[in-house]
Amino acid sequence: MNAILEWPVEDDDAIGTALWIAAQIAEATGGVAGGGDFAVAGAATDSREVMEGDLFIALTGEAADGHRFVEGAVARGASGVLVDRAVAHAHVCVGDTSAALDALGRAARARLNAEARVIGVTGSAGKTGVKEALYAALDRSSRGQAHRSVKSFNNHVGVPLSLARMPARTRFGIFEMGMNHAGELSALTRLVRPHVAVVTTIAPAHIGHFADEAAIAQAKAEIFEGLEPGGIAIVPADSPHAQLLAGVARDHGARVILFGTAATADVRLIDALPTADGGTLVTAEFGESTGSPRKLCYTISQPGAHWAVNSLAVMAAVAAVGGDLGAAGLALAELPDLAGRGARHPIVVHGGDGTGHALLIDESYNANPASMLATITQLGATPARRRMAVLGAMKELGEGGDGYHAGLAAPLVAAGVTRALLVGAEMAPLAAALGTIDLTTLAAPIAFVHVPGAAQAAAILDSADWAPQGGDAILIKGSNSVGLSALVKALVAARADTDGPHTTAGGD
């Protein structure tokens, strides 16, 4: 009876419940604690995002000095602050708060249990979605002991901040890493030190900063530089740069797993079928080279061929870190829509087929040629009375930008889009291309309007000729700086569907 009543002893029982205490922060950063002892449950670098019990890290940048917002952070409930000068609050004072944030991130990574596993995710598109799917899968199987970077915290501030927020009891850590210049991933991956590194895809995103797409692939391959000994690299088999990526990974001692539709893929897509509720039924095969050959059949809540292929990377990574593939399949089936990255909103409208509803597809967070093609293709597979596309400019495409924008004309035609609202100066080549299409070859002509910004786009959509109608499907996609997310919010708020909830969550 006593044995039954005894509480089991766990390896991490000695770990405190606080994320950090003042002494630990001071030790990790080489700082000096003052103003009283404190413990924190979270961390933030933006005083507007501080929550009760957080550590506020006052970064000094070119645009603003975070020390100006210390009082506001404390008023919002910060338990302590990390600063480089004296303040009248509980604090740790350091010489450089940016360097201290990196140090705190390294300390969080170093204190993980030896059995914990860390996954790094990068790619030209899909990395936030894959990160979110991995988190859902591993959090489910570990019963809440997974941690990931939130939103798109994937740069020189977001990555160390995400590490610093990681509890010591974490079993699985998933971190997104982004870049738009060579050398950036090299620094980030050495902070994260992943056991598994995933590259989702290579595409001409930020190509204005690179000589060509191969140079982008080389920069993405920097993620393998931080792999732990015996690490695993998960690489897209369908990419023309697969061998480049695999070669760099092997140079850093990694075992390579290829995923995709190609015959060379170790985790290969056999079939992908749309489900009645808008998701995808996937059948995948793990080959002999994975060490555990098998076939898997699972459902993902998201539609589209790109999601089907990305789910292979998720399953490969889950298997690589010893996760539960059954739990992963359940998590993918229940994965919520991702705000700005495919979230689907039913909106109330008039006219059209008389149903009183249209479908708004929110892809407003980001855009590059590859993601534009994927989402326009998926729009074409979406049942609709009319298909409308509100497309914002794609940024940082360099000298080839005009060609990439004009190249969207053919996918719009193939998708059966009948109305295109083009937003931003960079969209002029697409307007010109649509204006020269031989309309006699089309089942229906593409009506289009080109406007300079999101405000003008909103006015167009509010007009009688362009207002969404019953049975329509409306895709809204563009680079984040174009501001189309405000257009999405306005449409959803003005045309709220009171018959059902909207689906909004984070991801890429």
Coordinates of C-alpha atoms in Angstrom, one line a residue:
M1 CA 0.0 0.0 0.0
N2 CA 2.8 2.4 0.8
A3 CA 4.4 1.8 -2.5
I4 CA 1.1 2.7 -4.2
L5 CA 0.9 6.0 -2.3
E6 CA 4.5 7.0 -2.9
W7 CA 4.9 9.9 -5.3
P8 CA 7.3 8.9 -8.1
V9 CA 10.6 10.7 -8.2
E10 CA 11.3 12.4 -11.5
D11 CA 14.7 13.6 -12.8
D12 CA 13.5 17.2 -13.0
D13 CA 11.9 17.4 -9.5
A14 CA 14.8 19.6 -8.3
I15 CA 14.1 22.2 -11.0
G16 CA 12.3 25.3 -9.7
T17 CA 8.9 26.3 -11.0
A18 CA 10.0 29.9 -12.0
L19 CA 11.3 30.4 -15.5
W20 CA 14.2 32.4 -14.1
I21 CA 15.1 33.9 -10.7
A22 CA 17.3 37.0 -10.4
A23 CA 20.4 35.1 -9.4
Q24 CA 20.2 32.8 -12.5
I25 CA 19.7 35.8 -14.8
A26 CA 22.8 37.5 -13.3
E27 CA 24.9 34.3 -13.6
A28 CA 23.8 33.7 -17.2
T29 CA 24.4 37.3 -18.4
G30 CA 27.4 38.3 -16.2
G31 CA 25.2 41.0 -14.7
V32 CA 24.6 42.3 -11.2
A33 CA 21.2 41.9 -9.5
G34 CA 19.8 44.8 -7.6
G35 CA 16.6 46.4 -6.2
G36 CA 15.5 43.2 -4.5
D37 CA 15.1 39.5 -5.4
F38 CA 12.6 38.5 -8.1
A39 CA 11.4 35.5 -10.1
V40 CA 9.8 35.6 -13.6
A41 CA 7.4 33.4 -15.5
G42 CA 8.1 34.9 -19.0
A43 CA 10.2 37.4 -20.9
A44 CA 9.5 40.2 -23.4
T45 CA 11.4 42.9 -25.3
D46 CA 8.3 44.9 -26.2
S47 CA 6.8 46.7 -23.1
R48 CA 3.4 46.5 -24.8
E49 CA 3.5 42.7 -24.7
V50 CA 4.6 42.5 -21.0
M51 CA 2.4 40.2 -18.9
E52 CA 2.2 39.8 -15.2
G53 CA 5.4 38.2 -13.8
D54 CA 7.5 38.8 -16.9
L55 CA 11.1 39.9 -17.3
F56 CA 11.3 43.0 -19.4
I57 CA 14.5 43.2 -21.5
A58 CA 15.3 46.8 -22.4
L59 CA 17.1 46.6 -25.7
T60 CA 18.8 49.6 -27.2
G61 CA 18.3 49.9 -31.0
E62 CA 18.6 52.5 -33.8
A63 CA 15.0 53.5 -33.6
A64 CA 14.3 53.4 -29.9
D65 CA 15.8 52.8 -26.4
G66 CA 13.9 50.2 -24.4
H67 CA 15.0 51.9 -21.2
R68 CA 12.4 54.6 -22.0
F69 CA 9.7 52.0 -21.4
V70 CA 10.9 50.4 -18.2
E71 CA 8.2 52.3 -16.1
G72 CA 5.5 51.2 -18.5
A73 CA 6.7 47.6 -18.3
V74 CA 6.7 47.6 -14.5
A75 CA 3.2 49.1 -14.5
R76 CA 2.0 46.2 -16.7
G77 CA 3.3 43.7 -14.2
A78 CA 7.0 43.0 -15.0
S79 CA 8.6 41.4 -12.0
G80 CA 12.0 42.5 -13.0
V81 CA 14.0 44.2 -15.7
L82 CA 17.2 43.6 -17.6
V83 CA 18.9 46.9 -18.1
D84 CA 22.3 48.5 -18.8
R85 CA 21.9 51.4 -16.3
A86 CA 20.5 51.9 -12.8
V87 CA 16.8 51.8 -12.4
A88 CA 14.5 52.1 -9.3
H89 CA 13.1 48.6 -9.7
A90 CA 14.2 45.0 -9.2
H91 CA 16.7 44.4 -12.0
V92 CA 19.8 42.8 -13.4
C93 CA 22.3 45.3 -14.8
V94 CA 24.6 44.3 -17.6
G95 CA 26.9 46.0 -20.0
D96 CA 24.9 45.3 -23.2
T97 CA 21.3 44.1 -23.1
S98 CA 21.4 42.6 -26.6
A99 CA 24.4 40.5 -25.7
A100 CA 22.7 39.6 -22.4
L101 CA 19.6 38.4 -24.3
D102 CA 21.9 36.1 -26.4
A103 CA 23.6 34.9 -23.2
L104 CA 20.2 34.1 -21.5
G105 CA 19.1 32.2 -24.6
R106 CA 22.3 30.1 -24.5
A107 CA 21.8 29.4 -20.8
A108 CA 18.3 28.3 -21.4
R109 CA 19.5 25.9 -24.1
A110 CA 22.4 24.6 -22.0
R111 CA 20.2 23.8 -19.0
L112 CA 17.9 21.4 -20.9
N113 CA 17.9 17.7 -19.8
A114 CA 20.3 15.6 -21.9
E115 CA 17.3 13.7 -23.2
A116 CA 15.5 16.8 -24.5
R117 CA 15.4 17.3 -28.2
V118 CA 15.6 20.6 -30.2
I119 CA 14.4 21.1 -33.7
G120 CA 15.3 24.1 -35.9
V121 CA 13.1 25.0 -38.9
T122 CA 14.0 27.3 -41.8
G123 CA 13.0 27.6 -45.5
S124 CA 11.8 30.2 -48.0
A125 CA 8.1 29.4 -47.3
G126 CA 6.2 27.3 -44.9
K127 CA 8.5 27.5 -41.9
T128 CA 6.0 29.0 -39.5
G129 CA 3.3 26.5 -40.4
V130 CA 5.8 23.5 -40.0
K131 CA 6.9 25.0 -36.7
E132 CA 3.4 25.2 -35.4
A133 CA 2.5 21.7 -36.6
L134 CA 5.6 20.3 -35.0
Y135 CA 4.7 22.0 -31.7
A136 CA 1.1 20.7 -31.8
A137 CA 2.4 17.2 -32.5
L138 CA 5.1 17.1 -29.8
D139 CA 3.1 19.0 -27.2
R140 CA 0.4 16.5 -27.5
S141 CA 2.6 13.4 -27.1
S142 CA 4.7 15.0 -24.3
R143 CA 1.6 16.3 -22.4
G144 CA 2.5 19.9 -22.4
Q145 CA 6.3 19.7 -22.3
A146 CA 7.0 21.2 -25.7
H147 CA 8.1 24.8 -26.4
R148 CA 8.3 26.8 -29.5
S149 CA 9.0 30.3 -30.8
V150 CA 5.7 32.2 -31.1
K151 CA 4.4 34.2 -34.1
S152 CA 7.4 34.6 -36.5
F153 CA 10.1 35.3 -33.8
N154 CA 12.8 34.1 -36.1
N155 CA 15.5 36.8 -36.2
H156 CA 18.4 38.0 -34.1
V157 CA 16.0 39.2 -31.4
G158 CA 13.2 36.6 -31.7
V159 CA 15.4 33.5 -31.6
P160 CA 17.3 34.3 -28.4
L161 CA 14.1 35.6 -26.8
S162 CA 12.3 32.4 -27.7
L163 CA 15.1 30.4 -26.2
A164 CA 15.1 32.6 -23.0
R165 CA 11.4 31.8 -22.6
M166 CA 12.0 28.0 -22.7
P167 CA 11.3 26.3 -19.4
A168 CA 14.0 24.0 -18.0
R169 CA 11.6 21.1 -18.0
T170 CA 11.1 21.3 -21.8
R171 CA 11.3 17.9 -23.6
F172 CA 10.9 19.2 -27.1
G173 CA 12.0 22.7 -28.3
I174 CA 11.0 23.9 -31.8
F175 CA 12.5 27.1 -33.2
E176 CA 11.9 28.9 -36.4
M177 CA 14.9 30.6 -38.0
G178 CA 14.7 33.1 -40.8
M179 CA 17.2 35.2 -42.8
N180 CA 17.4 37.6 -45.7
H181 CA 21.2 37.9 -45.8
A182 CA 24.0 35.3 -45.9
G183 CA 25.5 34.6 -42.4
E184 CA 22.4 35.3 -40.4
L185 CA 21.4 31.7 -40.0
S186 CA 24.9 30.7 -39.1
A187 CA 24.7 32.8 -35.9
L188 CA 21.1 31.8 -35.0
T189 CA 21.6 28.0 -35.4
R190 CA 24.7 28.2 -33.1
L191 CA 22.4 29.6 -30.4
V192 CA 19.7 27.0 -31.0
R193 CA 22.0 24.0 -31.4
P194 CA 19.3 21.8 -32.9
H195 CA 19.4 18.0 -32.9
V196 CA 17.2 18.1 -36.1
A197 CA 17.3 20.8 -38.7
V198 CA 14.4 21.1 -41.2
V199 CA 14.5 23.1 -44.5
T200 CA 11.0 23.4 -45.9
T201 CA 11.7 24.7 -49.4
I202 CA 14.0 26.9 -51.4
A203 CA 12.4 29.7 -53.4
P204 CA 13.3 33.2 -54.6
A205 CA 12.2 34.9 -51.3
H206 CA 14.5 37.9 -50.6
I207 CA 16.4 37.1 -53.8
G208 CA 17.2 40.9 -54.1
H209 CA 19.9 40.2 -51.5
F210 CA 21.4 37.2 -53.4
A211 CA 23.0 36.4 -56.7
D212 CA 20.6 33.6 -57.5
E213 CA 18.4 30.9 -55.9
A214 CA 21.4 28.6 -55.4
A215 CA 22.9 31.3 -53.2
I216 CA 19.7 31.3 -51.1
A217 CA 20.0 27.6 -50.7
Q218 CA 23.6 28.0 -49.6
A219 CA 22.5 30.5 -47.0
K220 CA 19.6 28.3 -45.8
A221 CA 22.1 25.4 -45.5
E222 CA 23.8 27.4 -42.7
I223 CA 21.2 25.9 -40.3
F224 CA 23.3 22.7 -40.4
E225 CA 26.3 24.4 -38.9
G226 CA 24.7 24.4 -35.5
L227 CA 23.6 20.7 -35.5
E228 CA 24.5 18.7 -32.4
P229 CA 26.8 15.7 -33.1
G230 CA 24.8 12.9 -34.7
G231 CA 22.2 15.4 -35.9
I232 CA 19.6 14.9 -38.6
A233 CA 18.9 17.1 -41.6
I234 CA 15.5 17.0 -43.2
V235 CA 15.7 18.3 -46.8
P236 CA 13.1 18.8 -49.5
A237 CA 13.7 16.1 -52.2
D238 CA 11.7 18.0 -54.8
S239 CA 13.9 21.0 -54.7
P240 CA 16.5 21.4 -57.4
H241 CA 18.9 22.4 -54.6
A242 CA 18.3 19.1 -52.6
Q243 CA 21.8 17.8 -53.3
L244 CA 23.4 21.1 -52.4
L245 CA 21.5 21.1 -49.1
A246 CA 22.3 17.4 -48.4
G247 CA 25.9 17.9 -49.2
V248 CA 26.3 20.8 -46.7
A249 CA 24.5 18.8 -44.1
R250 CA 26.7 15.8 -44.5
D251 CA 29.8 18.0 -44.4
H252 CA 28.5 18.9 -40.9
G253 CA 28.1 15.3 -39.9
A254 CA 24.4 15.0 -40.3
R255 CA 22.3 12.1 -41.4
V256 CA 20.1 13.3 -44.2
I257 CA 16.4 12.5 -44.7
L258 CA 14.8 13.6 -47.9
F259 CA 11.0 14.3 -48.0
G260 CA 8.6 15.0 -50.8
T261 CA 7.1 13.4 -53.9
A262 CA 10.4 12.5 -55.7
A263 CA 11.4 8.8 -56.1
T264 CA 14.6 9.7 -54.1
A265 CA 12.5 10.8 -51.0
D266 CA 13.1 8.8 -47.8
V267 CA 9.7 10.0 -46.6
R268 CA 7.6 10.0 -49.8
L269 CA 4.1 11.3 -50.5
I270 CA 2.0 8.5 -52.0
D271 CA -1.3 10.1 -52.2
A272 CA -3.1 13.3 -51.0
L273 CA -6.9 13.5 -51.3
P274 CA -9.2 16.4 -50.2
T275 CA -11.5 15.6 -47.3
A276 CA -15.2 16.6 -47.0
D277 CA -14.4 19.2 -44.3
G278 CA -11.7 20.9 -46.3
G279 CA -8.6 19.1 -45.1
T280 CA -6.3 16.6 -46.8
L281 CA -6.0 12.8 -46.4
V282 CA -2.3 11.9 -46.7
T283 CA -0.7 8.6 -47.4
A284 CA 3.1 8.6 -46.9
E285 CA 5.8 6.0 -47.0
F286 CA 8.9 5.9 -44.8
G287 CA 11.6 4.1 -46.7
E288 CA 14.3 1.7 -45.5
S289 CA 16.8 4.5 -45.2
T290 CA 14.8 6.1 -42.3
G291 CA 15.6 3.0 -40.1
S292 CA 11.9 2.4 -39.5
P293 CA 10.1 1.6 -42.8
R294 CA 6.4 1.9 -42.7
K295 CA 3.3 3.4 -44.4
L296 CA 1.3 6.1 -42.6
C297 CA -2.2 7.4 -43.4
Y298 CA -3.3 10.6 -41.6
T299 CA -5.5 13.6 -42.0
I300 CA -4.3 17.2 -41.9
S301 CA -6.8 20.0 -41.3
Q302 CA -5.2 22.3 -44.0
P303 CA -5.9 22.0 -47.7
G304 CA -3.4 22.2 -50.5
A305 CA -0.5 20.2 -52.0
H306 CA 2.1 22.4 -50.2
W307 CA 0.6 21.4 -46.8
A308 CA 0.6 17.7 -47.8
V309 CA 4.3 17.8 -48.6
N310 CA 5.2 19.9 -45.6
S311 CA 3.4 17.4 -43.4
L312 CA 6.0 14.9 -44.5
A313 CA 8.7 17.1 -43.0
V314 CA 6.7 17.3 -39.8
M315 CA 6.3 13.5 -39.5
A316 CA 10.0 13.0 -40.4
A317 CA 11.1 15.3 -37.7
V318 CA 8.7 13.8 -35.1
A319 CA 10.1 10.4 -35.8
A320 CA 13.7 11.7 -35.7
V321 CA 13.3 13.0 -32.1
G322 CA 11.5 9.9 -30.9
G323 CA 8.0 11.5 -30.8
D324 CA 4.7 9.6 -31.1
L325 CA 3.5 9.5 -34.7
G326 CA 0.0 8.5 -33.7
A327 CA -0.3 11.6 -31.6
A328 CA 1.2 13.7 -34.4
G329 CA -1.4 12.5 -36.8
L330 CA -4.2 13.5 -34.4
A331 CA -2.6 16.9 -33.8
L332 CA -2.3 17.5 -37.6
A333 CA -6.0 16.7 -38.0
E334 CA -6.9 19.3 -35.4
L335 CA -4.4 21.9 -36.3
P336 CA -6.1 25.3 -36.2
D337 CA -6.1 27.7 -39.1
L338 CA -3.1 30.1 -39.1
A339 CA -3.9 33.8 -39.1
G340 CA -2.3 35.5 -42.1
R341 CA -1.3 32.1 -43.5
G342 CA -4.4 30.4 -44.8
A343 CA -7.0 31.1 -42.1
R344 CA -10.5 30.7 -43.6
H345 CA -13.3 33.0 -42.5
P346 CA -16.9 32.6 -43.6
I347 CA -18.3 36.1 -44.1
V348 CA -21.9 37.3 -44.5
V349 CA -22.6 38.8 -47.9
H350 CA -25.5 39.5 -50.2
G351 CA -26.5 38.4 -53.7
G352 CA -24.6 35.7 -55.7
D353 CA -25.9 32.2 -55.1
G354 CA -28.2 33.2 -52.3
T355 CA -26.4 31.3 -49.6
G356 CA -25.5 34.6 -47.8
H357 CA -21.9 33.5 -47.3
A358 CA -18.6 33.9 -49.0
L359 CA -15.2 32.4 -48.0
L360 CA -12.3 34.8 -47.2
I361 CA -8.9 33.1 -47.3
D362 CA -6.3 35.1 -45.2
E363 CA -2.8 34.8 -46.6
S364 CA -1.9 38.4 -45.8
Y365 CA 1.2 37.8 -43.7
N366 CA 3.8 37.2 -46.4
A367 CA 4.3 36.5 -50.1
N368 CA 7.0 35.3 -52.4
P369 CA 6.8 33.7 -55.9
A370 CA 6.6 30.1 -54.5
S371 CA 3.9 30.8 -51.8
M372 CA 1.9 32.9 -54.3
L373 CA 1.8 30.0 -56.7
A374 CA 0.9 27.5 -54.0
T375 CA -2.0 29.6 -52.7
I376 CA -3.4 30.6 -56.1
T377 CA -3.3 27.0 -57.1
Q378 CA -5.2 26.1 -53.9
L379 CA -7.7 28.8 -54.7
G380 CA -8.3 27.1 -58.0
A381 CA -9.1 23.9 -56.2
T382 CA -11.6 25.6 -53.8
P383 CA -15.2 25.2 -54.9
A384 CA -16.7 28.6 -55.5
R385 CA -19.2 30.5 -57.7
R386 CA -16.5 33.2 -58.4
R387 CA -12.9 33.2 -57.4
M388 CA -11.4 36.6 -56.5
A389 CA -7.7 37.4 -55.7
V390 CA -6.5 40.4 -53.8
L391 CA -2.8 40.3 -54.3
G392 CA -0.3 42.6 -52.7
A393 CA 3.3 43.3 -53.9
M394 CA 6.0 40.8 -53.2
K395 CA 9.0 42.5 -51.7
E396 CA 12.8 42.1 -51.9
L397 CA 12.8 40.4 -55.3
G398 CA 15.6 42.6 -56.8
E399 CA 16.0 43.1 -60.5
G400 CA 13.8 40.1 -61.3
G401 CA 10.8 41.5 -59.5
D402 CA 8.9 42.6 -62.6
G403 CA 9.1 39.1 -64.1
Y404 CA 8.1 37.4 -60.9
H405 CA 5.0 39.6 -60.6
A406 CA 4.1 39.3 -64.3
G407 CA 4.5 35.5 -64.0
L408 CA 1.4 35.3 -61.7
A409 CA -0.9 35.9 -64.7
A410 CA -0.8 32.3 -65.9
P411 CA -1.5 30.8 -62.5
L412 CA -4.5 33.1 -62.1
V413 CA -5.9 32.0 -65.4
A414 CA -5.3 28.3 -64.5
A415 CA -7.0 28.8 -61.2
G416 CA -10.2 30.2 -62.8
V417 CA -9.9 33.5 -61.1
T418 CA -12.4 36.0 -62.6
R419 CA -11.5 39.1 -60.6
A420 CA -8.0 40.3 -59.5
L421 CA -7.4 43.3 -57.3
L422 CA -3.7 44.2 -57.4
V423 CA -2.2 46.3 -54.6
G424 CA 1.1 48.2 -54.7
A425 CA 3.4 49.7 -57.3
E426 CA 5.3 46.4 -57.9
M427 CA 2.0 44.9 -59.2
A428 CA 2.1 47.0 -62.4
P429 CA 3.8 44.2 -64.5
L430 CA 1.0 41.8 -63.5
A431 CA -1.6 44.4 -64.5
A432 CA 0.1 44.7 -67.8
A433 CA 0.3 41.0 -68.3
L434 CA -3.4 40.5 -67.5
G435 CA -4.2 43.3 -69.9
T436 CA -2.6 41.5 -72.8
I437 CA -4.1 38.0 -72.2
D438 CA -6.0 36.6 -75.2
L439 CA -9.5 36.5 -73.6
T440 CA -10.9 34.3 -76.3
T441 CA -8.9 31.4 -74.8
L442 CA -10.6 31.8 -71.4
A443 CA -13.8 30.4 -70.1
A444 CA -14.3 33.8 -68.4
P445 CA -12.2 37.0 -68.6
I446 CA -10.3 38.3 -65.6
A447 CA -11.5 41.7 -64.6
F448 CA -8.7 43.5 -62.7
V449 CA -8.0 46.8 -60.9
H450 CA -4.6 48.1 -59.9
V451 CA -4.4 50.4 -56.8
P452 CA -1.5 51.9 -54.9
G453 CA -2.4 50.7 -51.4
A454 CA -4.6 48.7 -49.0
A455 CA -6.9 51.7 -48.3
Q456 CA -7.8 52.0 -51.9
A457 CA -8.2 48.2 -52.1
A458 CA -10.7 48.4 -49.2
A459 CA -12.7 51.1 -51.1
I460 CA -12.8 48.9 -54.2
L461 CA -14.1 45.9 -52.3
D462 CA -16.8 48.1 -50.7
S463 CA -18.1 49.1 -54.1
A464 CA -21.2 47.6 -55.7
D465 CA -19.2 46.1 -58.6
W466 CA -16.5 44.4 -56.4
A467 CA -18.3 43.5 -53.2
P468 CA -18.0 39.8 -52.4
Q469 CA -21.2 37.8 -53.1
G470 CA -22.7 34.5 -52.0
G471 CA -20.6 31.6 -53.0
D472 CA -17.5 33.6 -53.7
A473 CA -14.0 32.6 -52.5
I474 CA -11.7 35.6 -51.9
L475 CA -7.9 35.1 -51.5
I476 CA -6.0 38.0 -49.9
K477 CA -2.2 37.6 -50.1
G478 CA 0.8 39.9 -50.1
S479 CA 3.9 40.8 -48.3
N480 CA 3.3 42.0 -44.7
S481 CA 4.4 45.5 -45.4
V482 CA 1.6 46.0 -47.9
G483 CA -0.8 46.0 -45.0
L484 CA -3.4 43.6 -46.3
S485 CA -4.0 42.2 -42.8
A486 CA -5.9 45.4 -42.0
L487 CA -8.1 44.7 -45.0
V488 CA -8.8 41.2 -43.7
K489 CA -9.7 42.5 -40.2
A490 CA -12.0 45.1 -41.7
L491 CA -13.8 42.6 -43.9
V492 CA -14.2 40.1 -41.1
A493 CA -15.4 42.7 -38.7
A494 CA -17.9 44.3 -41.1
R495 CA -19.2 41.0 -42.4
A496 CA -19.0 38.8 -39.3
D497 CA -20.6 35.4 -39.7
T498 CA -22.8 35.1 -36.6
D499 CA -23.6 31.4 -37.4
G500 CA -20.1 30.1 -36.7
P501 CA -16.7 30.9 -35.2
H502 CA -13.9 32.4 -37.2
T503 CA -10.7 30.4 -37.2
T504 CA -7.6 32.3 -36.2
A505 CA -4.3 31.1 -34.8
G506 CA -0.6 31.7 -35.3
G507 CA 1.7 30.2 -38.0
D508 CA 3.3 30.3 -41.6

